Short mmCIF file of C-alpha atoms in Angstrom, two decimals:
data_model
loop_
_atom_site.label_atom_id
_atom_site.label_comp_id
_atom_site.label_asym_id
_atom_site.label_seq_id
_atom_site.Cartn_x
_atom_site.Cartn_y
_atom_site.Cartn_z
CA UNK A 4 21.32 23.67 -36.86
CA UNK A 5 22.71 25.12 -40.05
CA UNK A 6 22.55 22.18 -42.41
CA UNK A 7 19.97 19.45 -42.64
CA UNK A 8 20.73 15.96 -43.86
CA UNK A 9 18.02 13.61 -45.15
CA UNK A 10 17.06 12.17 -41.80
CA UNK A 11 16.75 15.54 -40.13
CA UNK A 12 14.72 16.79 -43.06
CA UNK A 13 12.22 13.98 -42.54
CA UNK A 14 11.44 15.10 -39.00
CA UNK A 15 12.49 18.68 -39.63
CA UNK A 16 9.89 20.45 -37.52
CA UNK A 17 10.62 18.44 -34.42
CA UNK A 18 14.33 19.14 -34.57
CA UNK A 19 13.75 22.79 -35.41
CA UNK A 20 11.95 23.19 -32.13
CA UNK A 21 15.23 22.81 -30.37
CA UNK A 22 17.09 25.41 -32.34
CA UNK A 23 14.52 28.17 -32.22
CA UNK A 24 13.47 27.94 -35.86
CA UNK A 25 9.80 28.15 -35.00
CA UNK A 26 8.85 29.16 -38.54
CA UNK A 27 9.18 25.57 -39.75
CA UNK A 28 6.00 23.73 -40.55
CA UNK A 29 5.58 20.80 -38.19
CA UNK A 30 5.75 17.46 -39.96
CA UNK A 31 2.40 15.87 -39.03
CA UNK A 32 0.10 18.65 -37.87
CA UNK A 33 1.26 20.96 -40.70
CA UNK A 34 1.29 24.01 -38.43
CA UNK A 35 3.83 26.76 -37.87
CA UNK A 36 4.22 29.38 -35.17
CA UNK A 37 1.41 31.90 -35.38
CA UNK A 38 -1.12 29.36 -36.62
CA UNK A 39 -2.31 28.40 -33.14
CA UNK A 40 -3.04 29.97 -29.76
CA UNK A 41 -1.42 28.97 -26.47
CA UNK A 42 -4.65 27.22 -25.38
CA UNK A 43 -5.49 24.09 -27.37
CA UNK A 44 -8.57 21.89 -27.04
CA UNK A 45 -7.87 18.30 -28.09
CA UNK A 46 -10.75 16.13 -29.27
CA UNK A 47 -9.90 12.69 -30.67
CA UNK A 48 -12.18 12.86 -33.68
CA UNK A 49 -11.31 15.23 -36.59
CA UNK A 50 -15.04 15.23 -37.36
CA UNK A 51 -15.63 17.01 -34.06
CA UNK A 52 -13.30 19.94 -34.71
CA UNK A 53 -15.78 22.05 -36.63
CA UNK A 54 -18.51 21.38 -34.05
CA UNK A 55 -16.21 22.59 -31.27
CA UNK A 56 -15.14 25.67 -33.24
CA UNK A 57 -18.81 26.62 -33.70
CA UNK A 58 -18.74 27.49 -29.98
CA UNK A 59 -15.95 30.06 -30.53
CA UNK A 60 -16.83 33.68 -31.33
CA UNK A 61 -14.78 33.33 -34.51
CA UNK A 62 -12.71 30.54 -36.02
CA UNK A 63 -10.88 29.55 -39.15
CA UNK A 64 -9.41 26.35 -40.49
CA UNK A 65 -5.62 26.56 -40.39
CA UNK A 66 -4.48 23.05 -41.27
CA UNK A 67 -5.67 19.55 -42.03
CA UNK A 68 -3.41 16.52 -42.49
CA UNK A 69 -4.06 12.85 -41.63
CA UNK A 70 -6.14 12.80 -38.39
CA UNK A 71 -4.90 16.24 -37.38
CA UNK A 72 -7.37 19.02 -38.14
CA UNK A 73 -6.80 22.45 -36.59
CA UNK A 74 -9.00 25.53 -36.28
CA UNK A 75 -7.97 28.71 -34.46
CA UNK A 76 -10.15 31.55 -33.26
CA UNK A 77 -11.29 33.49 -30.24
CA UNK A 78 -13.64 33.08 -27.29
CA UNK A 79 -14.62 36.25 -25.37
CA UNK A 80 -11.43 37.87 -26.60
CA UNK A 81 -9.22 34.95 -25.64
CA UNK A 82 -7.36 33.17 -28.46
CA UNK A 83 -8.20 29.46 -28.61
CA UNK A 84 -7.34 26.55 -30.90
CA UNK A 85 -8.83 23.12 -31.46
CA UNK A 86 -6.76 20.25 -32.90
CA UNK A 87 -7.87 16.62 -33.25
CA UNK A 88 -5.44 13.96 -32.06
CA UNK A 89 -6.84 10.84 -33.69
CA UNK A 90 -7.56 7.78 -31.57
CA UNK A 91 -4.96 6.61 -29.11
CA UNK A 92 -1.77 7.73 -27.42
CA UNK A 93 0.69 7.29 -30.35
CA UNK A 94 -0.94 9.95 -32.56
CA UNK A 95 -1.70 12.08 -29.48
CA UNK A 96 1.98 12.24 -28.45
CA UNK A 97 2.86 13.52 -31.93
CA UNK A 98 0.20 16.22 -31.66
CA UNK A 99 1.42 17.39 -28.21
CA UNK A 100 5.07 17.50 -29.30
CA UNK A 101 4.44 19.41 -32.51
CA UNK A 102 1.85 21.78 -31.06
CA UNK A 103 4.20 22.62 -28.17
CA UNK A 104 6.95 23.32 -30.72
CA UNK A 105 4.82 26.03 -32.32
CA UNK A 106 3.53 27.73 -29.17
CA UNK A 107 0.91 25.64 -27.38
CA UNK A 108 1.24 25.99 -23.57
CA UNK A 109 -2.06 24.52 -22.34
CA UNK A 110 -3.83 21.38 -23.56
CA UNK A 111 -7.29 20.28 -22.56
CA UNK A 112 -8.53 17.00 -23.94
CA UNK A 113 -12.23 16.86 -24.69
CA UNK A 114 -13.42 13.33 -25.22
CA UNK A 115 -15.84 10.56 -24.47
CA UNK A 116 -15.42 7.67 -22.08
CA UNK A 117 -17.04 4.60 -20.61
CA UNK A 118 -18.30 4.57 -17.02
CA UNK A 119 -16.37 2.47 -14.52
CA UNK A 120 -18.22 3.21 -11.28
CA UNK A 121 -21.85 2.86 -10.34
CA UNK A 122 -21.96 6.57 -9.56
CA UNK A 123 -20.42 7.80 -12.84
CA UNK A 124 -23.64 8.23 -14.82
CA UNK A 125 -24.05 8.55 -18.56
CA UNK A 126 -24.13 12.28 -19.43
CA UNK A 127 -21.89 13.35 -16.54
CA UNK A 128 -18.50 14.97 -17.09
CA UNK A 129 -15.31 13.66 -15.57
CA UNK A 130 -12.50 16.14 -14.87
CA UNK A 131 -9.36 13.99 -14.81
CA UNK A 132 -6.83 14.61 -12.05
CA UNK A 133 -4.65 11.79 -13.35
CA UNK A 134 -4.66 8.72 -15.55
CA UNK A 135 -3.81 5.03 -15.36
CA UNK A 136 -0.95 4.45 -17.81
CA UNK A 137 -2.31 1.27 -19.40
CA UNK A 138 -0.89 2.29 -22.78
CA UNK A 139 2.34 1.90 -24.69
CA UNK A 140 3.31 5.45 -25.64
CA UNK A 141 4.04 7.23 -22.36
CA UNK A 142 6.49 4.46 -21.34
CA UNK A 143 8.62 5.50 -24.32
CA UNK A 144 8.96 8.85 -22.55
CA UNK A 145 9.09 8.06 -18.84
CA UNK A 146 9.47 4.90 -16.73
CA UNK A 147 6.12 3.45 -15.70
CA UNK A 148 6.48 4.52 -12.04
CA UNK A 149 6.05 8.20 -13.07
CA UNK A 150 2.51 9.49 -12.41
CA UNK A 151 0.30 10.69 -15.28
CA UNK A 152 -1.05 13.75 -13.48
CA UNK A 153 -3.05 16.72 -14.79
CA UNK A 154 -1.96 20.26 -13.85
CA UNK A 155 -3.56 21.36 -10.59
CA UNK A 156 -4.37 24.86 -11.89
CA UNK A 157 -6.10 23.46 -14.98
CA UNK A 158 -8.11 21.02 -12.83
CA UNK A 159 -9.15 23.94 -10.62
CA UNK A 160 -10.16 26.11 -13.61
CA UNK A 161 -12.25 23.26 -15.03
CA UNK A 162 -13.87 22.55 -11.68
CA UNK A 163 -14.75 26.23 -11.18
CA UNK A 164 -16.18 26.35 -14.70
CA UNK A 165 -18.32 23.24 -14.10
CA UNK A 166 -19.71 24.74 -10.90
CA UNK A 167 -20.38 28.08 -12.59
CA UNK A 168 -22.13 26.42 -15.55
CA UNK A 169 -24.10 24.05 -13.27
CA UNK A 170 -22.64 20.94 -14.93
CA UNK A 171 -22.70 17.57 -13.14
CA UNK A 172 -19.07 16.58 -12.80
CA UNK A 173 -16.77 14.14 -11.06
CA UNK A 174 -13.14 14.78 -10.28
CA UNK A 175 -10.65 11.92 -10.19
CA UNK A 176 -8.52 9.33 -11.93
CA UNK A 177 -9.37 7.93 -15.38
CA UNK A 178 -7.98 4.90 -17.22
CA UNK A 179 -6.17 5.22 -20.55
CA UNK A 180 -5.95 2.05 -22.64
CA UNK A 181 -4.67 1.18 -26.11
CA UNK A 182 -7.13 -1.53 -27.08
CA UNK A 183 -10.72 -0.36 -27.46
CA UNK A 184 -12.02 -3.89 -28.05
CA UNK A 185 -9.88 -5.22 -25.22
CA UNK A 186 -12.04 -3.11 -22.94
CA UNK A 187 -15.36 -3.84 -24.58
CA UNK A 188 -14.88 -7.56 -25.29
CA UNK A 189 -12.07 -8.69 -22.99
CA UNK A 190 -13.22 -12.32 -23.15
CA UNK A 191 -12.36 -12.42 -26.87
CA UNK A 192 -8.72 -11.56 -26.20
CA UNK A 193 -5.95 -14.11 -25.59
CA UNK A 194 -4.93 -12.09 -22.51
CA UNK A 195 -8.50 -11.94 -21.16
CA UNK A 196 -7.34 -12.82 -17.65
CA UNK A 197 -4.94 -9.90 -17.43
CA UNK A 198 -7.48 -7.48 -18.89
CA UNK A 199 -10.17 -8.49 -16.41
CA UNK A 200 -7.84 -8.63 -13.42
CA UNK A 201 -6.51 -5.13 -14.09
CA UNK A 202 -9.97 -3.74 -14.83
CA UNK A 203 -11.18 -5.02 -11.46
CA UNK A 204 -8.20 -3.36 -9.75
CA UNK A 205 -8.96 -0.01 -11.41
CA UNK A 206 -12.62 -0.25 -10.38
CA UNK A 207 -11.68 -1.10 -6.79
CA UNK A 208 -9.15 1.73 -6.80
CA UNK A 209 -11.88 4.23 -7.65
CA UNK A 210 -11.02 4.92 -11.31
CA UNK A 211 -13.96 6.83 -12.77
CA UNK A 212 -14.01 6.11 -16.50
CA UNK A 213 -12.07 4.61 -19.39
CA UNK A 214 -10.65 6.44 -22.41
CA UNK A 215 -7.61 6.33 -24.71
CA UNK A 216 -5.45 9.50 -24.68
CA UNK A 217 -5.19 11.24 -21.29
CA UNK A 218 -2.21 9.32 -19.84
CA UNK A 219 0.10 10.34 -22.67
CA UNK A 220 -1.15 13.94 -22.67
CA UNK A 221 -0.29 14.20 -18.95
CA UNK A 222 3.11 12.45 -19.12
CA UNK A 223 4.34 14.20 -22.27
CA UNK A 224 2.93 17.43 -20.81
CA UNK A 225 5.03 17.04 -17.65
CA UNK A 226 8.12 16.41 -19.75
CA UNK A 227 7.47 19.35 -22.11
CA UNK A 228 6.53 21.60 -19.11
CA UNK A 229 3.10 22.54 -20.42
CA UNK A 230 -0.27 22.70 -18.66
CA UNK A 231 -2.68 19.80 -19.18
CA UNK A 232 -6.22 18.78 -18.30
CA UNK A 233 -9.04 16.61 -19.61
CA UNK A 234 -12.83 16.63 -19.62
CA UNK A 235 -14.42 13.30 -20.46
CA UNK A 236 -18.09 12.91 -21.15
CA UNK A 237 -19.42 9.61 -19.85
CA UNK A 238 -21.03 8.47 -23.11
CA UNK A 239 -21.72 4.84 -22.23
CA UNK A 240 -21.84 2.29 -19.44
CA UNK A 241 -21.04 -1.22 -20.57
CA UNK A 242 -22.02 -2.78 -17.25
CA UNK A 243 -25.49 -1.22 -17.36
CA UNK A 244 -25.84 -1.36 -21.17
CA UNK A 245 -26.60 2.38 -21.35
CA UNK A 246 -25.51 5.01 -23.86
CA UNK A 247 -26.50 8.52 -24.91
CA UNK A 248 -28.88 9.07 -27.81
CA UNK A 249 -27.55 11.12 -30.74
CA UNK A 250 -29.41 14.21 -29.54
CA UNK A 251 -28.28 13.83 -25.90
CA UNK A 252 -24.76 13.28 -27.13
CA UNK A 253 -24.70 16.59 -28.98
CA UNK A 254 -26.15 18.57 -26.06
CA UNK A 255 -23.64 17.01 -23.69
CA UNK A 256 -20.73 17.66 -26.03
CA UNK A 257 -21.80 21.32 -26.16
CA UNK A 258 -21.70 21.41 -22.37
CA UNK A 259 -18.15 20.01 -22.40
CA UNK A 260 -17.01 22.61 -24.96
CA UNK A 261 -18.56 25.50 -23.05
CA UNK A 262 -17.05 24.25 -19.81
CA UNK A 263 -13.57 24.13 -21.37
CA UNK A 264 -13.95 27.49 -23.13
CA UNK A 265 -15.02 29.15 -19.88
CA UNK A 266 -12.04 27.60 -18.08
CA UNK A 267 -9.71 29.08 -20.73
CA UNK A 268 -10.59 32.56 -19.41
CA UNK A 269 -8.89 31.62 -16.11
CA UNK A 270 -5.66 30.74 -17.90
CA UNK A 271 -3.33 33.64 -18.61
CA UNK A 272 -2.46 34.00 -22.30
CA UNK A 273 1.17 32.91 -22.78
CA UNK A 274 2.88 34.06 -25.94
CA UNK B 21 -9.79 -7.10 9.70
CA UNK B 22 -9.92 -5.47 13.10
CA UNK B 23 -12.33 -5.46 15.98
CA UNK B 24 -13.41 -1.83 16.34
CA UNK B 25 -13.32 -1.85 20.12
CA UNK B 26 -9.85 -3.32 20.33
CA UNK B 27 -6.67 -1.41 19.82
CA UNK B 28 -5.44 -1.77 16.23
CA UNK B 29 -2.40 -3.99 15.79
CA UNK B 30 0.41 -1.41 15.57
CA UNK B 31 -0.77 2.09 16.53
CA UNK B 32 -0.95 3.25 20.15
CA UNK B 33 -4.46 4.67 19.58
CA UNK B 34 -7.84 3.07 18.94
CA UNK B 35 -11.22 3.83 17.38
CA UNK B 36 -12.46 7.28 18.38
CA UNK B 37 -9.04 8.49 19.42
CA UNK B 38 -8.02 10.04 16.12
CA UNK B 39 -9.08 13.33 14.55
CA UNK B 40 -10.51 13.62 11.03
CA UNK B 41 -7.28 15.44 10.04
CA UNK B 42 -3.97 13.73 10.63
CA UNK B 43 -0.52 15.24 10.11
CA UNK B 44 1.88 12.42 9.27
CA UNK B 45 5.61 13.14 9.64
CA UNK B 46 8.06 10.27 9.17
CA UNK B 47 10.09 10.90 12.32
CA UNK B 48 8.48 10.06 15.71
CA UNK B 49 10.63 12.81 17.25
CA UNK B 50 8.90 15.36 15.07
CA UNK B 51 5.50 14.58 16.61
CA UNK B 52 6.09 16.64 19.81
CA UNK B 53 7.62 19.46 17.70
CA UNK B 54 4.54 19.70 15.46
CA UNK B 55 2.20 19.23 18.43
CA UNK B 56 3.54 22.44 20.01
CA UNK B 57 1.45 24.33 17.46
CA UNK B 58 -1.76 22.76 18.79
CA UNK B 59 -3.92 23.69 21.77
CA UNK B 60 -5.23 21.14 24.26
CA UNK B 61 -2.47 18.70 23.29
CA UNK B 62 -2.56 15.17 24.57
CA UNK B 63 0.32 12.76 23.93
CA UNK B 64 -1.40 9.44 23.36
CA UNK B 65 1.59 7.11 23.29
CA UNK B 66 4.18 5.47 21.11
CA UNK B 67 4.50 1.92 19.74
CA UNK B 68 7.54 1.18 17.55
CA UNK B 69 7.93 4.15 15.11
CA UNK B 70 4.30 5.20 15.56
CA UNK B 71 4.09 8.16 17.92
CA UNK B 72 0.63 9.71 18.38
CA UNK B 73 -0.72 12.93 19.81
CA UNK B 74 -3.88 14.95 19.42
CA UNK B 75 -4.95 18.55 19.95
CA UNK B 76 -6.84 21.43 18.35
CA UNK B 77 -5.98 24.26 15.94
CA UNK B 78 -8.53 27.13 15.79
CA UNK B 79 -10.96 24.69 17.39
CA UNK B 80 -10.43 22.04 14.68
CA UNK B 81 -9.32 18.65 16.02
CA UNK B 82 -5.97 17.54 14.60
CA UNK B 83 -3.92 14.39 15.19
CA UNK B 84 -0.19 14.01 14.65
CA UNK B 85 1.02 10.45 14.02
CA UNK B 86 4.47 9.45 12.73
CA UNK B 87 4.77 6.82 10.00
CA UNK B 88 8.40 5.81 10.37
CA UNK B 89 10.75 5.81 7.37
CA UNK B 90 9.48 4.25 4.18
CA UNK B 91 6.31 3.03 2.52
CA UNK B 92 5.90 -0.33 4.34
CA UNK B 93 5.36 1.27 7.77
CA UNK B 94 3.45 4.17 6.18
CA UNK B 95 0.93 1.73 4.68
CA UNK B 96 0.38 0.17 8.12
CA UNK B 97 -0.13 3.57 9.73
CA UNK B 98 -2.55 4.77 7.02
CA UNK B 99 -4.59 1.53 6.99
CA UNK B 100 -4.99 1.57 10.75
CA UNK B 101 -5.69 5.32 10.92
CA UNK B 102 -8.40 5.03 8.26
CA UNK B 103 -9.88 2.13 10.17
CA UNK B 104 -10.15 4.14 13.39
CA UNK B 105 -11.68 7.18 11.68
CA UNK B 106 -9.07 9.42 9.98
CA UNK B 107 -10.18 11.03 6.71
CA UNK B 108 -7.52 13.55 5.64
CA UNK B 109 -3.76 12.93 5.74
CA UNK B 110 -1.05 15.53 5.25
CA UNK B 111 2.55 14.45 5.26
CA UNK B 112 5.24 16.86 6.49
CA UNK B 113 8.64 15.58 5.47
CA UNK B 114 12.12 16.22 4.20
CA UNK B 115 13.39 15.42 0.73
CA UNK B 116 16.22 15.74 -1.76
CA UNK B 117 16.26 17.98 -4.85
CA UNK B 118 15.92 16.26 -8.24
CA UNK B 119 15.54 18.44 -11.36
CA UNK B 120 16.58 21.75 -9.79
CA UNK B 121 13.11 23.33 -9.98
CA UNK B 122 13.13 23.18 -6.18
CA UNK B 123 16.41 23.91 -4.39
CA UNK B 124 17.89 23.43 -0.94
CA UNK B 125 15.79 25.33 1.57
CA UNK B 126 12.64 25.40 -0.61
CA UNK B 127 9.30 23.97 0.42
CA UNK B 128 7.57 21.69 -2.05
CA UNK B 129 3.87 20.79 -2.28
CA UNK B 130 3.53 17.39 -3.99
CA UNK B 131 0.77 16.96 -6.59
CA UNK B 132 1.70 13.32 -7.29
CA UNK B 133 4.48 10.81 -6.70
CA UNK B 134 6.70 8.53 -8.77
CA UNK B 135 5.97 4.98 -7.52
CA UNK B 136 9.59 3.91 -7.08
CA UNK B 137 8.48 2.02 -3.97
CA UNK B 138 7.55 -1.61 -3.42
CA UNK B 139 4.53 -1.20 -1.16
CA UNK B 140 2.08 0.57 -3.46
CA UNK B 141 2.56 -2.24 -6.03
CA UNK B 142 1.08 -4.66 -3.52
CA UNK B 143 -2.07 -2.54 -3.66
CA UNK B 144 -2.42 -1.44 -7.29
CA UNK B 145 -0.81 -2.35 -10.64
CA UNK B 146 2.04 0.03 -11.46
CA UNK B 147 0.14 1.85 -14.25
CA UNK B 148 -2.10 3.51 -11.61
CA UNK B 149 -1.02 7.08 -10.74
CA UNK B 150 -0.13 8.08 -7.16
CA UNK B 151 -1.95 11.41 -6.98
CA UNK B 152 -2.51 13.78 -4.07
CA UNK B 153 -6.10 14.91 -3.49
CA UNK B 154 -6.86 18.02 -5.51
CA UNK B 155 -8.58 19.63 -2.53
CA UNK B 156 -5.58 19.17 -0.27
CA UNK B 157 -3.15 20.49 -2.91
CA UNK B 158 -5.25 23.60 -3.56
CA UNK B 159 -5.72 24.30 0.17
CA UNK B 160 -1.98 23.91 0.84
CA UNK B 161 -1.27 26.36 -1.99
CA UNK B 162 -3.89 28.81 -0.74
CA UNK B 163 -2.58 28.55 2.83
CA UNK B 164 1.00 29.24 1.76
CA UNK B 165 -0.16 32.23 -0.29
CA UNK B 166 -2.14 33.76 2.57
CA UNK B 167 0.79 33.22 4.96
CA UNK B 168 3.13 34.80 2.39
CA UNK B 169 5.36 31.74 2.33
CA UNK B 170 6.82 30.82 -1.02
CA UNK B 171 6.39 27.19 -2.06
CA UNK B 172 7.09 25.10 -5.16
CA UNK B 173 4.47 22.73 -6.53
CA UNK B 174 5.11 19.53 -8.47
CA UNK B 175 5.78 15.82 -8.67
CA UNK B 176 7.97 14.03 -6.12
CA UNK B 177 9.71 10.66 -6.31
CA UNK B 178 9.18 8.05 -3.60
CA UNK B 179 11.99 5.54 -3.28
CA UNK B 180 12.65 2.63 -0.92
CA UNK B 181 16.44 2.84 -0.71
CA UNK B 182 17.79 6.01 0.90
CA UNK B 183 21.40 5.12 0.14
CA UNK B 184 20.46 4.13 -3.42
CA UNK B 185 19.65 7.79 -3.92
CA UNK B 186 22.55 9.43 -2.08
CA UNK B 187 25.26 6.92 -3.02
CA UNK B 188 24.01 5.13 -6.15
CA UNK B 189 27.58 4.31 -7.25
CA UNK B 190 27.90 2.01 -4.25
CA UNK B 191 24.95 -0.18 -5.33
CA UNK B 192 25.19 -3.30 -7.51
CA UNK B 193 22.29 -1.90 -9.56
CA UNK B 194 23.90 1.54 -9.98
CA UNK B 195 23.34 1.73 -13.79
CA UNK B 196 19.62 1.11 -13.22
CA UNK B 197 19.46 3.77 -10.48
CA UNK B 198 21.30 6.30 -12.66
CA UNK B 199 19.10 5.62 -15.67
CA UNK B 200 15.93 6.17 -13.66
CA UNK B 201 17.26 9.25 -11.83
CA UNK B 202 18.16 10.80 -15.16
CA UNK B 203 14.58 10.21 -16.38
CA UNK B 204 13.11 11.82 -13.25
CA UNK B 205 15.37 14.84 -13.79
CA UNK B 206 14.36 15.24 -17.44
CA UNK B 207 10.69 14.44 -16.86
CA UNK B 208 10.05 17.12 -14.25
CA UNK B 209 10.38 15.58 -10.78
CA UNK B 210 11.14 18.21 -8.15
CA UNK B 211 11.78 16.28 -4.93
CA UNK B 212 12.81 12.84 -3.71
CA UNK B 213 11.40 11.31 -0.55
CA UNK B 214 10.19 7.94 0.78
CA UNK B 215 6.49 7.83 1.71
CA UNK B 216 4.22 9.85 -0.61
CA UNK B 217 3.64 7.21 -3.32
CA UNK B 218 2.07 4.78 -0.89
CA UNK B 219 0.25 7.51 1.03
CA UNK B 220 -1.35 8.78 -2.21
CA UNK B 221 -2.10 5.35 -3.74
CA UNK B 222 -3.59 4.00 -0.55
CA UNK B 223 -5.67 7.10 0.16
CA UNK B 224 -7.21 6.84 -3.32
CA UNK B 225 -8.11 3.18 -2.70
CA UNK B 226 -9.50 3.80 0.79
CA UNK B 227 -11.41 6.90 -0.42
CA UNK B 228 -9.73 9.33 1.96
CA UNK B 229 -7.78 12.50 1.13
CA UNK B 230 -4.03 13.00 1.21
CA UNK B 231 -1.35 15.56 0.44
CA UNK B 232 2.26 16.29 1.29
CA UNK B 233 4.60 19.21 1.86
CA UNK B 234 8.33 18.57 1.78
CA UNK B 235 11.37 20.59 2.78
CA UNK B 236 14.18 20.30 0.26
CA UNK B 237 17.48 19.23 1.87
CA UNK B 238 16.82 20.93 5.16
CA UNK B 239 15.10 20.15 8.43
CA UNK B 240 15.91 23.36 10.27
CA UNK B 241 13.47 24.74 12.80
CA UNK B 242 12.37 27.68 10.65
CA UNK B 243 11.38 25.46 7.72
CA UNK B 244 9.49 23.00 9.91
CA UNK B 245 7.77 25.99 11.51
CA UNK B 246 6.65 27.32 8.12
CA UNK B 247 5.48 23.94 6.86
CA UNK B 248 3.53 23.26 10.04
CA UNK B 249 1.81 26.65 9.78
CA UNK B 250 0.88 26.01 6.14
CA UNK B 251 -0.49 22.55 6.93
CA UNK B 252 -2.53 23.69 9.95
CA UNK B 253 -3.96 26.64 8.07
CA UNK B 254 -4.91 24.36 5.13
CA UNK B 255 -6.67 22.04 7.58
CA UNK B 256 -8.60 25.02 8.94
CA UNK B 257 -9.64 25.97 5.35
CA UNK B 258 -10.77 22.42 4.60
CA UNK B 259 -12.85 22.32 7.76
CA UNK B 260 -14.43 25.67 6.85
CA UNK B 261 -15.23 24.43 3.32
CA UNK B 262 -16.75 21.31 4.79
CA UNK B 263 -19.12 23.25 7.01
CA UNK B 264 -20.25 25.25 3.95
CA UNK B 265 -21.16 22.10 1.97
#
């Protein structure tokens, strides 16, 4: 691309990715090549970025715009980055696209979730092998028949790390939804019947927990040929009316971060 | 659904006559070929497209049961095999190339499948992912590495219409088939076959394990030989892991 017209200017960074101008600052995340490492941890909440970076050996703030806050640093000599995605698949897809444009090659979501099985207990960690695509973003990339699947080598690295760190984990499929309140108060929704019917199918099918970003991370990751994974802390159980206290929550989040950071050491640095 | 002591409705075997590990090719004629790699082989019979035999590999009991072509008969085979005691399923099959990441003659370990089939939708809403068991995938990869056999790893597509794939232009819905095929190519699908989506979806629902290894556009003896060796070795690893638990 030699000349940019107005429209191209507006989404400049995204287009630049396809003509090797990696110096351009990406439109939403406000990052350029060199600002991030190849390994990116993705929490939903920008307020959690600093907390995660406290577990690095060193870290600095590199960008902050809208819900996207990014810090880059090192863990045991391995470069690592943390970027928040905001809630939901639409903002998450933007983060994956723009981060990939400037050098990200592995994404691990770190989030919270609601229990869906009797045996997924509050405080346990779920390593997602795949996700139910009950969201609207990934279908604007790939037809719905395509599986939202995590990368097998990332799943293995996370599993090994959980075992090594003696963390209680489950491995399996999670559900990604768009409507938080549709999950928590389905009866209030005009489409209550559909919500309940599908929920029952997921539960019968062995889906472990419910969250809001993994499906798009996995589908867009397959398309962009990057490595993906997700660790979801079971923070609540609506059927049992249980949730973590503030103190438990923090301890458990620390466990998730350490588990992901340890797994990063199994992933070869890709520059 | 079934009386345990009776023979199940379609398969030629009954409760107690199947191993924990079952190799599931599509073609009934491939059952005796795969069985040659087993010791103490017993051919148990054939009903319709379901041909069954049983034997041992390094002292691990292994069954070989064909599913027939397509997800409808595969679902019947898997349901009945689970009912009579099977716990781990590994499909050995042939497939077409899709995005070029795997080429003619390659072997392809499937991590998940595109649900372009009708059967799995009668089990789970379409948003649910058809995923191979992580354990099986990792053991197939480890087995191929230790046997020094190169394999590709990735997502496969499971379709219902064979001729819709090979001659889409002949079909009334050809624009729809082309549009989807183009998406699979761009989205990173490596192989196209006809059974994995239902095998993976159903195994998740029935809480059993499943995986698949596919030969790309070949079914020559050498490739089947390599795939069978990989699968049997992976079964041996899984049995060893199990005894360590």
